[in-house]
Amino acid sequence: MAPVTYEKVSKLFDGTAAVKDLDLEIGDGEFIVLVGPSGCGKSTALRMLAGLERTTEGRIMIGDRVVNNVAPQDRDVAMVFQSYALYPHMTVYNNLAFGLRNLKVPKQEIDARVRKAAEILDMGELIKRKPKQLSGGQRQRVALGRAIVREPKAFLMDEPLSNLDAKLRVQTRAEILKLQQRLGTTTIYVTHDQVEAMTMGDRIAVMRFGLLQQLGTPEELYTHPRNVFVAGFIGSPAMNLVPAPLVDGGGSNLIAGFRPEHMTLGDGSPDGLRFDAKVEVVEYLGNDQLAHLVKGETPLVALLPVECRLSMGDDATFTVPRDKLHLFDAETEQVVHGGG
Amino acid sequence: MASELPPIPPVIAAEELAKKGEVPPGPGPVTEGIPGREGADKIRRTITYVVLAAVSLLFFVPFFWSISTSLKTLPEAAGFDLLPADPSFRAYREAITTFNFGRYFLNSVFLASVVTGFNLFLASLGGYAFARLRFPGREVLFFLVLGTLMIPHELRLVPVFQMLSEFPVTHWNLLGSYQGYILINLVGATNLFLMRQYFLTIPKDYEEAAKLDGAGYFKTYLRVMLPLAGPALAAITILTFQGTWNDFFWPLVIFLGDETKYTLPLGINQFRSQYSTQWPELMSASILAILPIFALYVFFQRYFIAGITSAGVKG
Ligand SMILES: Nc1ncnc2c1ncn2[C@@H]1O[C@H](COP(=O)(O)OP(=O)(O)OP(=O)(O)O)[C@@H](O)[C@H]1O
Ligand SMILES: [Mg+2]
């Protein structure tokens, strides 16, 4: 267990930057999620920490040791790959033991550690099988097991859940969190799924085009997005982002942002933002309904209680409380006035 | 990157499913051919089988002819009868006893095994380097290796002969020695190429995992990459063993005159002289010589086909 620090870290591939000037301080035992759209440099940032990719500029530290020139195996980190990369010709036991054997850990200790990891992950009876005799979920657990037997300073996980079906993913998400809390190991977790990021991270680093957009707790990102990109990326359904004059929110140099779940039908609070829109489609979600609206040409989405009676083609009035309104500079896309 | 890994179909052990009371996910009920298409399918299948049968016959007839000849007498062998009138194993006995058949056989086994062993080791090691390690001049070197495929044996004859007769620096005379033969067959460019292509198809994730697991280059090669290259290794085993076993040219050049070092092809050749050929003996010896290769094929067939197709298609 150790803190991890990125100091002005950049990575160029043939002159184009995959990661630019990344500054990130990850506390001891913290669970941090790197999230962003495909190609934003999340994996590259993680792989530089693992030592699978060299940094072009800047320093990476694990604890207080600069690891830029340290070989991967000497960094004392363990990685869970998206593909799991379990050695197909080795049994589960040997998959877990391989790394420890290379570290010349005594035999009894290897055995003890492997059995303990197998017990933690509830895979006692699988230990003699080969990877191809396991289900997707079981393979995922073996991949986690291979990381935890190493008792490393940090876990690095690159989209470890993306090969699981939706239900198993939710379940495994919780299991990884429990495991991390139990072991208290610093964890850097990469995903492109903002729901995964919101539910798992102590803090989340949102990246785009190799640049860190915002770093904060899930709540901070949700309530105080620093720019248009983060505002639109975090939260589901996504925030409505429209020219401010359209909803009487401000001048034409501003973009107004408000979340579908903060919209109410009718006049609502007196100081709220009020506007008319036309209902195009209504999606029934059980407790709620998702109304797709248009105002002029601009599409909007509102998440409303299912009691609100709406039908296609209706014109209706909606209200957004002032304190839930975000305003962004249309030019720089940076926040000017942040919601409550 | 990670997403290049082929998706691994989840396989749940049957017992576990039985425990959970679930039915294993298998292909749905097999639907019979599309209505109205059975006729066309049947015709197509018939044609396929007829063609395959014809081709097999084409290969089988000469082979059958050899077997038949090996059971004939010499005067009979000159005729065109398909079956021997009075089949006997006389020619086999002759073949084994006339010359030192056992010795040739052992020589062949020895050389083919050693050469195959060296090829497996060096081709996989070199193939791994060409596929994965970055070093200056890698591409140029690889093209040089491939380039050697374009030089016919006949062209190499004189230089190789000279090199072996007075080996550089040490001035050993390797002509007529097993070492000489092994030396010039240490590793074949085809094998090196085959291994490189195969290694290129193996996802990098395994090596990266091994790297983080503290395995160095050689251990990664030996413990992770080599076991994954089974089909390619099987293909090399069979191709190299067979190639060395059947090799006539280089043993002739290197062992000429030293009958104790003859391999089977050289031995068999002795049944041919300038004025006559002892066909039944020659055929018997040939058939005996084929047997080990035949066994090898039966044993490795599955891997062999997998190796050839995967190395060829995905490369
Ligand atoms: N080995 C490489 N050589 C050249 N360019 C690369 C290499 N690896 C990554 N890149 C580029 O760097 C950028 C960032 O890639 P990276 O894999 O970090 O993205 P990512 O955020 O993990 O995306 P994804 O969600 O699709 O995995 C991409 O534009 C990619 O094309
Ligand atoms: Mg990635």
XYZ file of C-alpha atoms and ligand atoms in Angstrom, chain A residues 13-14 17-18 36-45 53 82 158-159 190 192, chain B residues 1, ligand 1:
52
model
C 3.025 8.274 -29.612
C 4.802 9.332 -32.806
C -0.023 13.126 -27.253
C -2.042 10.335 -25.687
C -13.452 9.193 -20.259
C -14.467 8.357 -23.796
C -12.567 5.878 -25.940
C -9.069 6.996 -26.876
C -8.785 9.658 -24.177
C -5.610 8.146 -22.743
C -6.916 6.300 -19.678
C -5.214 3.023 -20.500
C -2.023 4.807 -21.450
C -1.967 6.590 -18.097
C 4.714 2.110 -21.437
C -9.525 -6.349 -19.700
C -8.165 -1.686 -16.969
C -11.855 -2.148 -17.708
C -10.003 2.530 -15.660
C -15.328 4.371 -19.969
C -4.400 -3.564 -27.214
N 1.066 1.710 -28.865
C 0.477 2.804 -29.380
N 0.981 3.384 -30.497
C 0.411 4.494 -31.023
N -0.664 5.109 -30.507
C -1.211 4.586 -29.398
C -0.675 3.405 -28.781
N -1.422 3.113 -27.691
C -2.383 4.062 -27.636
N -2.260 4.949 -28.655
C -3.115 6.122 -28.896
O -3.174 6.874 -27.711
C -4.480 7.340 -27.473
C -4.953 6.902 -26.117
O -5.082 5.503 -26.110
P -5.591 4.707 -24.842
O -5.470 3.268 -25.151
O -4.911 5.199 -23.639
O -7.117 5.112 -24.804
P -8.235 4.674 -23.783
O -8.679 5.888 -23.081
O -7.778 3.545 -22.951
O -9.388 4.195 -24.759
P -10.336 2.920 -24.673
O -11.469 3.289 -23.799
O -10.772 2.745 -26.099
O -9.537 1.769 -24.170
C -5.325 6.827 -28.617
O -5.501 7.858 -29.548
C -4.526 5.705 -29.196
O -4.747 5.604 -30.570
